[in-house]
Amino acid sequence: MNDQNEPAFRIRARHTETTITVYQAYRPEIGGPAARHGRFPSSWKRERMTWIKPSFLWMMYRCGWGTKDGQETVLAIEIDREGFLWALRNACLSHYVPALHGDRAGWKRRLRQASARVQWDPERNLRLEPLPYRSLQLGLAGEAAARYADEWIVGIEDVTPLAAEIHGLVRAGRPESAAGLLPEERPYETDEEVLAPLRA
């Protein structure tokens, strides 16, 4: 990918016509049952905000290739594309941008009321170094978290072994082999009116 031509804010993901894959990492007591049964166990706290990430490498940066405490089980969660779009339509940017939000008080009200929030963080390369363009994180709370857990999930796969294999190849100085195992992530196109209030 040519970093110079990559837009600063773009959703890149593994997706089909009907689904999009996002990543999360949990302790084994949550991640294991989720992968086995295709849904989160009752111990999963739906009242908390849960952050989903379409970027595999950003997830690897966040969870340290599945080595960080409480993030040892890395899940690839295939969800309904329409559900993901619903979350974007009902999201608020996680930080205040005067040109988008007008007054700060109005943004704070919108943030409190929104079922989802959007945050953009630098995308990462195989060495988990920051790239000059950003990757989406989508925080789900309230109605969005409930819909995610109960309606949107199509399948859950434990990709911890994949993460470990890619990490091992990177550490062994074999970046081309590591890159060949990465999930194929393509631009996820959606209407400009959906993303326009979420880019900054």
PDB file of N, CA, C and O in Angstrom, residues 2 8 17 21 27 90 93 118 130 137 177 187 189:
ATOM      1  N   ASN A   2       0.522   2.210  -0.824  1.00  0.00           N
ATOM      2  CA  ASN A   2       1.290   3.460  -0.881  1.00  0.00           C
ATOM      3  C   ASN A   2       0.798   4.405   0.209  1.00  0.00           C
ATOM      4  O   ASN A   2      -0.284   4.978   0.113  1.00  0.00           O
ATOM      5  N   ALA A   8      -6.181   9.889   5.227  1.00  0.00           N
ATOM      6  CA  ALA A   8      -5.903   9.884   6.668  1.00  0.00           C
ATOM      7  C   ALA A   8      -6.976   9.143   7.449  1.00  0.00           C
ATOM      8  O   ALA A   8      -6.686   8.471   8.436  1.00  0.00           O
ATOM      9  N   GLU A  17     -20.165  -8.860   1.187  1.00  0.00           N
ATOM     10  CA  GLU A  17     -21.334  -8.040   0.869  1.00  0.00           C
ATOM     11  C   GLU A  17     -22.263  -7.909   2.066  1.00  0.00           C
ATOM     12  O   GLU A  17     -23.028  -6.949   2.157  1.00  0.00           O
ATOM     13  N   THR A  21     -15.618  -7.971   9.480  1.00  0.00           N
ATOM     14  CA  THR A  21     -14.918  -8.611  10.590  1.00  0.00           C
ATOM     15  C   THR A  21     -14.236  -7.558  11.453  1.00  0.00           C
ATOM     16  O   THR A  21     -13.551  -6.670  10.946  1.00  0.00           O
ATOM     17  N   ARG A  27      -9.695 -11.946  28.183  1.00  0.00           N
ATOM     18  CA  ARG A  27      -9.084 -13.011  28.962  1.00  0.00           C
ATOM     19  C   ARG A  27      -9.713 -14.346  28.514  1.00  0.00           C
ATOM     20  O   ARG A  27     -10.836 -14.371  27.997  1.00  0.00           O
ATOM     21  N   ASN A  90     -25.214   6.040  14.381  1.00  0.00           N
ATOM     22  CA  ASN A  90     -25.609   6.447  15.732  1.00  0.00           C
ATOM     23  C   ASN A  90     -24.397   6.765  16.607  1.00  0.00           C
ATOM     24  O   ASN A  90     -24.494   6.739  17.832  1.00  0.00           O
ATOM     25  N   LEU A  93     -18.218  11.379  17.442  1.00  0.00           N
ATOM     26  CA  LEU A  93     -16.761  11.422  17.537  1.00  0.00           C
ATOM     27  C   LEU A  93     -16.357  11.568  19.007  1.00  0.00           C
ATOM     28  O   LEU A  93     -16.968  12.338  19.758  1.00  0.00           O
ATOM     29  N   VAL A 118     -16.753   7.065  18.006  1.00  0.00           N
ATOM     30  CA  VAL A 118     -15.684   6.784  17.043  1.00  0.00           C
ATOM     31  C   VAL A 118     -14.392   7.438  17.497  1.00  0.00           C
ATOM     32  O   VAL A 118     -14.389   8.591  17.945  1.00  0.00           O
ATOM     33  N   PRO A 130       3.694   3.241  14.195  1.00  0.00           N
ATOM     34  CA  PRO A 130       2.579   4.033  13.654  1.00  0.00           C
ATOM     35  C   PRO A 130       2.791   4.388  12.188  1.00  0.00           C
ATOM     36  O   PRO A 130       3.915   4.674  11.758  1.00  0.00           O
ATOM     37  N   GLN A 137     -11.605   2.906  15.526  1.00  0.00           N
ATOM     38  CA  GLN A 137     -12.102   2.141  16.672  1.00  0.00           C
ATOM     39  C   GLN A 137     -13.533   2.562  16.895  1.00  0.00           C
ATOM     40  O   GLN A 137     -13.848   3.754  16.826  1.00  0.00           O
ATOM     41  N   SER A 177       6.877 -13.316   4.860  1.00  0.00           N
ATOM     42  CA  SER A 177       6.081 -14.477   5.256  1.00  0.00           C
ATOM     43  C   SER A 177       4.978 -14.059   6.222  1.00  0.00           C
ATOM     44  O   SER A 177       3.843 -14.533   6.148  1.00  0.00           O
ATOM     45  N   PRO A 187     -10.583  -1.314   1.632  1.00  0.00           N
ATOM     46  CA  PRO A 187     -11.402  -0.165   2.020  1.00  0.00           C
ATOM     47  C   PRO A 187     -12.868  -0.562   2.146  1.00  0.00           C
ATOM     48  O   PRO A 187     -13.405  -1.281   1.296  1.00  0.00           O
ATOM     49  N   GLU A 189     -16.307   0.894   1.988  1.00  0.00           N
ATOM     50  CA  GLU A 189     -16.939   2.111   1.481  1.00  0.00           C
ATOM     51  C   GLU A 189     -18.334   2.277   2.080  1.00  0.00           C
ATOM     52  O   GLU A 189     -19.105   1.319   2.177  1.00  0.00           O
TER      53      GLU A 189
END
